[in-house]
XYZ file of C-alpha atoms in Angstrom:
398
model
C 6.220 -28.774 -2.140
C 9.231 -26.235 -1.638
C 10.133 -23.588 -3.863
C 14.033 -22.796 -3.174
C 16.201 -20.127 -4.810
C 19.680 -20.373 -5.413
C 22.052 -20.212 -2.105
C 23.323 -16.734 -1.061
C 26.309 -15.458 0.475
C 27.042 -17.327 3.589
C 27.814 -14.074 5.416
C 24.161 -12.793 5.252
C 21.639 -13.308 7.811
C 19.311 -16.265 7.650
C 15.661 -16.021 8.829
C 13.815 -19.118 9.520
C 10.084 -18.762 10.493
C 8.631 -21.902 11.676
C 5.210 -23.276 12.711
C 3.230 -20.946 10.579
C -0.603 -21.869 11.076
C -1.766 -19.691 7.955
C 0.198 -18.519 5.071
C -1.707 -15.907 3.412
C 0.291 -15.318 0.007
C -1.076 -12.057 -1.212
C -1.830 -13.586 -4.470
C -5.372 -13.454 -5.539
C -5.214 -16.711 -7.886
C -3.872 -18.418 -4.780
C -4.446 -16.720 -1.402
C -3.382 -19.604 0.916
C -0.475 -21.697 0.589
C -0.052 -25.354 2.416
C 3.109 -24.462 3.760
C 4.471 -23.969 7.471
C 7.902 -22.530 6.992
C 9.428 -19.315 5.625
C 13.265 -18.836 4.879
C 14.743 -15.744 4.220
C 18.333 -14.598 3.406
C 19.388 -11.066 3.501
C 16.405 -9.053 2.577
C 14.978 -11.857 0.375
C 12.842 -14.750 0.478
C 14.673 -17.890 -0.226
C 12.126 -20.887 0.496
C 8.621 -21.530 1.173
C 7.337 -24.975 2.046
C 6.762 -27.345 4.532
C 9.666 -27.664 6.965
C 10.801 -30.941 6.415
C 11.428 -29.614 2.599
C 13.354 -26.591 3.055
C 16.706 -25.784 4.319
C 16.346 -24.479 7.826
C 20.057 -25.108 8.900
C 22.406 -22.735 10.348
C 20.028 -19.781 10.840
C 20.751 -16.356 12.280
C 17.352 -15.647 13.722
C 14.728 -18.021 14.189
C 10.999 -17.400 15.042
C 8.342 -19.798 16.153
C 5.173 -18.438 14.678
C 3.287 -20.379 17.381
C 0.729 -21.445 14.862
C -0.394 -17.686 13.944
C -0.892 -16.513 10.039
C 2.006 -14.873 8.173
C 0.852 -12.596 5.478
C 3.214 -10.098 3.397
C 3.707 -6.644 4.934
C 0.741 -4.355 4.209
C 1.052 -1.607 1.582
C -0.580 1.717 2.014
C -1.037 3.091 -1.329
C -2.110 6.403 -0.748
C -0.106 8.352 1.813
C 1.141 12.003 2.180
C 4.258 12.428 3.969
C 6.070 15.955 4.320
C 9.323 15.761 6.530
C 10.524 12.898 8.344
C 7.986 11.108 10.747
C 6.182 14.160 11.345
C 2.591 15.593 9.688
C 2.147 19.567 9.710
C -1.558 18.658 8.647
C -2.290 17.446 12.322
C 1.125 18.356 14.143
C 1.847 15.207 14.705
C 5.038 13.212 15.505
C 5.471 9.470 14.937
C 2.803 8.667 12.460
C 4.869 6.293 10.199
C 5.906 4.385 13.233
C 2.512 3.835 14.442
C 1.303 2.647 10.957
C 4.167 0.214 11.183
C 2.288 -1.209 14.292
C -0.689 -1.328 11.877
C 1.110 -4.014 9.804
C 2.328 -1.286 7.225
C 5.702 -2.236 5.628
C 5.333 -0.035 2.472
C 4.023 3.561 1.561
C 3.098 4.966 -1.613
C 3.559 8.975 -1.729
C 0.500 10.667 -3.445
C 2.096 13.851 -3.354
C 3.737 15.833 -0.469
C 1.127 18.425 -0.630
C 0.822 19.339 3.070
C 4.272 20.572 2.791
C 4.169 24.292 4.240
C 4.583 26.631 1.565
C 4.677 24.066 -1.189
C 6.366 25.489 -4.258
C 4.257 25.771 -7.297
C 6.427 27.062 -9.742
C 8.363 24.301 -12.001
C 11.707 24.766 -10.968
C 10.260 24.874 -7.265
C 7.987 21.617 -7.486
C 10.771 19.617 -9.283
C 13.369 20.402 -6.503
C 11.151 19.485 -3.806
C 10.092 16.326 -5.637
C 13.493 15.227 -5.930
C 14.542 16.199 -2.174
C 11.514 14.111 -0.986
C 12.560 11.013 -3.172
C 16.188 11.469 -1.880
C 15.404 11.806 1.826
C 12.505 9.157 2.198
C 14.962 6.965 0.336
C 17.308 7.343 2.963
C 15.045 7.622 6.003
C 13.053 4.795 6.842
C 11.012 5.120 10.490
C 11.189 1.319 12.234
C 12.327 0.056 8.424
C 9.110 1.330 6.518
C 9.976 1.908 2.956
C 8.169 5.035 1.751
C 8.080 5.857 -1.972
C 8.116 9.794 -2.304
C 8.970 12.599 -4.170
C 5.527 12.865 -6.159
C 5.369 16.304 -7.787
C 2.123 17.860 -8.332
C 1.783 19.065 -11.929
C 1.070 22.672 -12.692
C 0.470 24.499 -15.871
C 3.800 25.386 -17.936
C 5.469 22.252 -17.445
C 6.759 20.700 -20.494
C 8.155 17.020 -21.701
C 11.563 17.934 -20.679
C 10.493 18.576 -16.946
C 9.002 15.032 -17.003
C 12.330 13.406 -18.565
C 14.231 15.662 -15.907
C 12.407 14.134 -13.126
C 12.692 10.898 -14.135
C 16.402 10.856 -14.709
C 16.747 11.938 -11.060
C 14.751 9.242 -9.801
C 11.394 10.197 -9.378
C 8.973 7.469 -10.261
C 5.507 8.687 -9.214
C 3.203 12.095 -9.734
C 1.297 13.553 -6.784
C -2.575 13.627 -7.392
C -3.585 14.967 -10.422
C -6.064 17.964 -9.875
C -4.329 19.091 -6.616
C -2.413 21.591 -8.731
C -3.293 24.059 -11.296
C -3.945 21.724 -14.013
C -7.972 21.024 -14.024
C -8.841 19.931 -17.391
C -8.660 16.514 -18.769
C -6.823 17.500 -22.038
C -3.736 18.921 -20.297
C -3.768 16.301 -17.651
C -3.730 13.675 -20.093
C -0.748 15.048 -22.194
C 1.158 15.391 -19.114
C 0.303 11.928 -17.780
C 1.322 10.489 -21.041
C 4.615 12.445 -21.024
C 5.184 10.903 -17.396
C 4.464 7.550 -18.369
C 6.821 7.576 -21.482
C 9.556 8.362 -18.661
C 8.189 5.472 -16.420
C 6.548 7.799 -13.769
C 3.367 6.522 -12.849
C 0.225 8.702 -12.059
C -2.496 8.948 -9.647
C -5.506 11.303 -10.245
C -7.723 12.923 -7.234
C -11.692 11.624 -7.435
C -14.314 13.110 -6.143
C -15.276 16.408 -4.077
C -12.683 18.898 -2.720
C -10.442 17.074 0.062
C -9.579 20.444 1.705
C -10.205 24.270 0.756
C -8.148 24.948 -2.325
C -8.798 21.681 -4.120
C -11.592 21.035 -6.502
C -14.210 18.609 -7.775
C -12.701 16.054 -10.289
C -15.292 13.773 -11.948
C -15.475 11.048 -13.939
C -15.391 12.932 -17.225
C -12.111 14.185 -16.241
C -10.726 10.924 -14.666
C -11.448 9.002 -18.069
C -9.959 11.716 -20.202
C -6.668 12.072 -18.070
C -6.272 8.196 -17.819
C -3.989 8.216 -15.131
C -2.582 4.843 -13.878
C -4.071 4.900 -10.454
C -7.838 6.284 -10.118
C -7.069 7.755 -6.817
C -9.672 7.287 -4.096
C -12.442 6.047 -6.374
C -14.663 6.411 -3.038
C -13.698 9.939 -2.595
C -11.291 11.950 -0.169
C -13.220 12.250 1.451
C -16.290 13.004 -0.690
C -17.650 10.520 -3.451
C -18.885 10.918 -6.721
C -22.570 9.621 -7.557
C -22.745 6.291 -8.023
C -23.228 6.029 -11.550
C -20.206 7.968 -12.075
C -18.220 5.585 -9.832
C -19.889 2.670 -11.602
C -18.552 4.033 -15.260
C -15.212 4.507 -13.827
C -15.185 0.870 -13.080
C -16.462 -0.112 -16.376
C -15.460 2.212 -18.696
C -11.409 2.400 -17.478
C -9.036 -0.495 -17.262
C -6.774 1.624 -14.397
C -6.363 0.681 -10.920
C -9.117 1.319 -8.615
C -7.816 2.820 -5.295
C -10.653 2.371 -2.102
C -9.273 4.512 0.588
C -10.138 4.624 4.450
C -10.517 8.392 4.445
C -13.335 8.191 1.917
C -16.956 7.060 1.528
C -17.101 3.679 2.983
C -20.624 3.171 1.172
C -18.891 4.125 -2.362
C -16.057 1.904 -1.447
C -18.169 -1.030 -1.006
C -19.842 -0.142 -4.482
C -16.673 0.067 -6.026
C -15.626 -3.419 -4.750
C -18.766 -4.799 -5.901
C -18.852 -3.404 -9.370
C -15.210 -4.794 -9.521
C -16.216 -8.200 -8.626
C -19.192 -8.055 -10.914
C -16.672 -6.908 -13.849
C -14.143 -9.936 -12.563
C -11.525 -7.303 -12.355
C -10.886 -7.651 -8.642
C -7.394 -7.317 -9.495
C -7.712 -4.013 -10.001
C -8.205 -3.002 -6.434
C -5.666 -1.326 -4.310
C -5.990 -0.064 -0.776
C -4.765 3.214 0.810
C -5.488 5.402 3.970
C -5.349 9.078 2.028
C -3.862 10.333 5.166
C -2.350 12.336 7.207
C -5.430 14.140 6.343
C -7.936 16.671 7.848
C -9.228 13.878 9.677
C -6.009 13.044 11.332
C -3.564 9.988 11.021
C -4.822 6.070 10.810
C -2.299 3.845 12.074
C -4.838 1.030 11.753
C -6.352 2.251 8.578
C -5.334 -0.727 6.078
C -6.367 -3.140 8.582
C -9.385 -1.441 8.992
C -10.124 -1.323 5.455
C -9.460 -4.782 5.226
C -12.064 -5.868 8.033
C -14.482 -3.558 6.394
C -14.689 -4.771 2.770
C -14.322 -8.403 4.142
C -17.330 -7.964 6.574
C -19.609 -5.751 4.373
C -18.476 -6.433 1.021
C -18.737 -10.158 1.080
C -15.276 -11.097 0.158
C -13.356 -13.843 2.209
C -10.652 -12.182 4.518
C -7.962 -13.746 2.699
C -9.239 -12.151 -0.572
C -9.160 -8.790 1.146
C -5.584 -9.097 2.710
C -4.558 -9.656 -1.252
C -6.103 -6.012 -2.278
C -3.529 -4.267 0.243
C -0.422 -6.632 -0.740
C -0.095 -8.186 -4.184
C -2.671 -6.580 -6.007
C -0.883 -2.996 -4.915
C 2.800 -4.494 -5.303
C 1.618 -5.543 -8.929
C -0.182 -2.191 -9.937
C 2.814 -0.355 -8.285
C 5.726 -2.614 -9.779
C 6.984 -3.479 -6.421
C 8.716 -6.502 -5.576
C 7.026 -6.842 -1.990
C 3.206 -7.814 -1.254
C 3.612 -11.682 -2.254
C 5.360 -14.301 -0.558
C 7.367 -16.064 -2.925
C 11.086 -16.974 -3.652
C 13.189 -13.784 -4.498
C 10.389 -11.313 -3.307
C 11.012 -8.873 -0.521
C 11.374 -10.495 2.786
C 8.565 -8.133 4.480
C 5.942 -10.223 6.293
C 3.189 -9.331 9.353
C 2.345 -12.000 11.646
C -1.063 -11.962 13.008
C -3.771 -13.976 14.892
C -7.456 -13.473 15.727
C -7.757 -10.615 18.592
C -8.375 -11.863 22.008
C -11.764 -12.847 22.961
C -12.913 -11.882 19.138
C -16.328 -13.962 18.243
C -14.323 -15.328 15.253
C -13.297 -19.041 15.282
C -9.927 -18.202 13.839
C -8.062 -14.991 12.351
C -9.926 -15.158 8.758
C -13.480 -15.751 10.625
C -12.916 -12.716 13.057
C -11.934 -10.447 10.457
C -14.886 -11.579 8.130
C -16.928 -10.832 11.233
C -15.454 -7.300 11.169
C -13.058 -7.364 13.757
C -9.423 -6.521 13.675
C -6.629 -8.881 13.485
C -3.992 -8.814 16.828
C -0.763 -8.055 15.164
C 2.056 -9.977 16.870
C 5.407 -9.075 14.810
C 6.105 -7.206 11.789
C 9.477 -7.811 9.861
C 11.153 -5.859 7.081
C 13.811 -7.168 4.643
C 14.421 -10.269 6.752
C 14.663 -8.069 10.310
C 12.064 -7.747 13.066
C 11.203 -4.214 13.356
C 8.030 -4.628 15.596
C 6.998 -7.445 18.154
C 3.625 -7.414 19.606
C 1.745 -4.302 18.082
C 1.075 -1.359 20.526
C -1.985 -0.348 18.628
C -3.968 -3.476 17.466
C -6.159 -5.349 19.963
C -3.743 -7.957 21.631
C -3.438 -11.101 19.505
C -4.513 -14.323 21.174
C -1.307 -15.859 20.135
C 2.074 -14.060 19.808
C 5.323 -15.431 17.735
C 8.508 -15.729 19.544
C 12.016 -15.347 18.526
C 13.763 -18.466 19.771
C 17.299 -17.990 18.323
């Protein structure tokens, strides 16, 4: 059955994607939709359904998906941007554009902490956060949306500081624990102030990530009660198993599993969430750029890892990197449904994969081949330069 939205202005672009072989919705409750066509008007999805049931007339652009799979654009819940498409941590240019070729259309900053000379006084940290929020709102490499401007909390901040940040458009905090605030009581107070003004928080979890950072154990994580338990599998060094399971069991907050963490600990967190029937809490990130470099395929690698070794269907693993994150982060991307952001990744099994199809290949541990990435209803990437070549590739026909 088709689901249509009211018609939009005739002056807007109209994108029709037909001949979709598999539609992955991003929704845990219904990860695969029995449809073959998506229509977007402007930057929004207008219709999802069977081609005969939706209005495909007068398209600006038509894409023949060639039987490949369409999923929401992937979301990286944990990045550390600095300035433009450059990271001083590895002195590397173009890292955001490379992640786009890995299917990532949205990134969430966990703090611009690698900024050389990062200010730690209160006036300076607020100024840097507002600057980063403004800069990345305006600057979108390849169309990628970067939600940045994530200040790291420091001692001396008061409620009015959070009120001022929120009024300026800051909506996220950098990782709690990367600044001078290292105790749960102070962190909890600041996180509560942030939440009061609509600012979401993430806490560092595990051992130090780089020289100068500190251990954050389960007691501080639980006392702080941030909205997202950042890299619950460590970034890189994980907490002991009993502490990870305690975080899953004793908190209701998001459980973020990252590429730049302990893989075994990530699988433990995933299994524990499944046992608790709380898979909706699990979200994915890369925690990069970092000391280990940049990971353009980090999110698809996490999807493959958790599916092949974690025992969850590939279509469910994709939800962790799309709809789950969108809901936790209050974004309108990540789910293929009318009214949502028209950002998609079209994929197929990699050439010569042992898998029978895309989902089987991912469950066997292979990476998908990405044939096209679309952001806000516009093609950003055709065949990926970074993934293995896809067996079938979509084509723009008009």
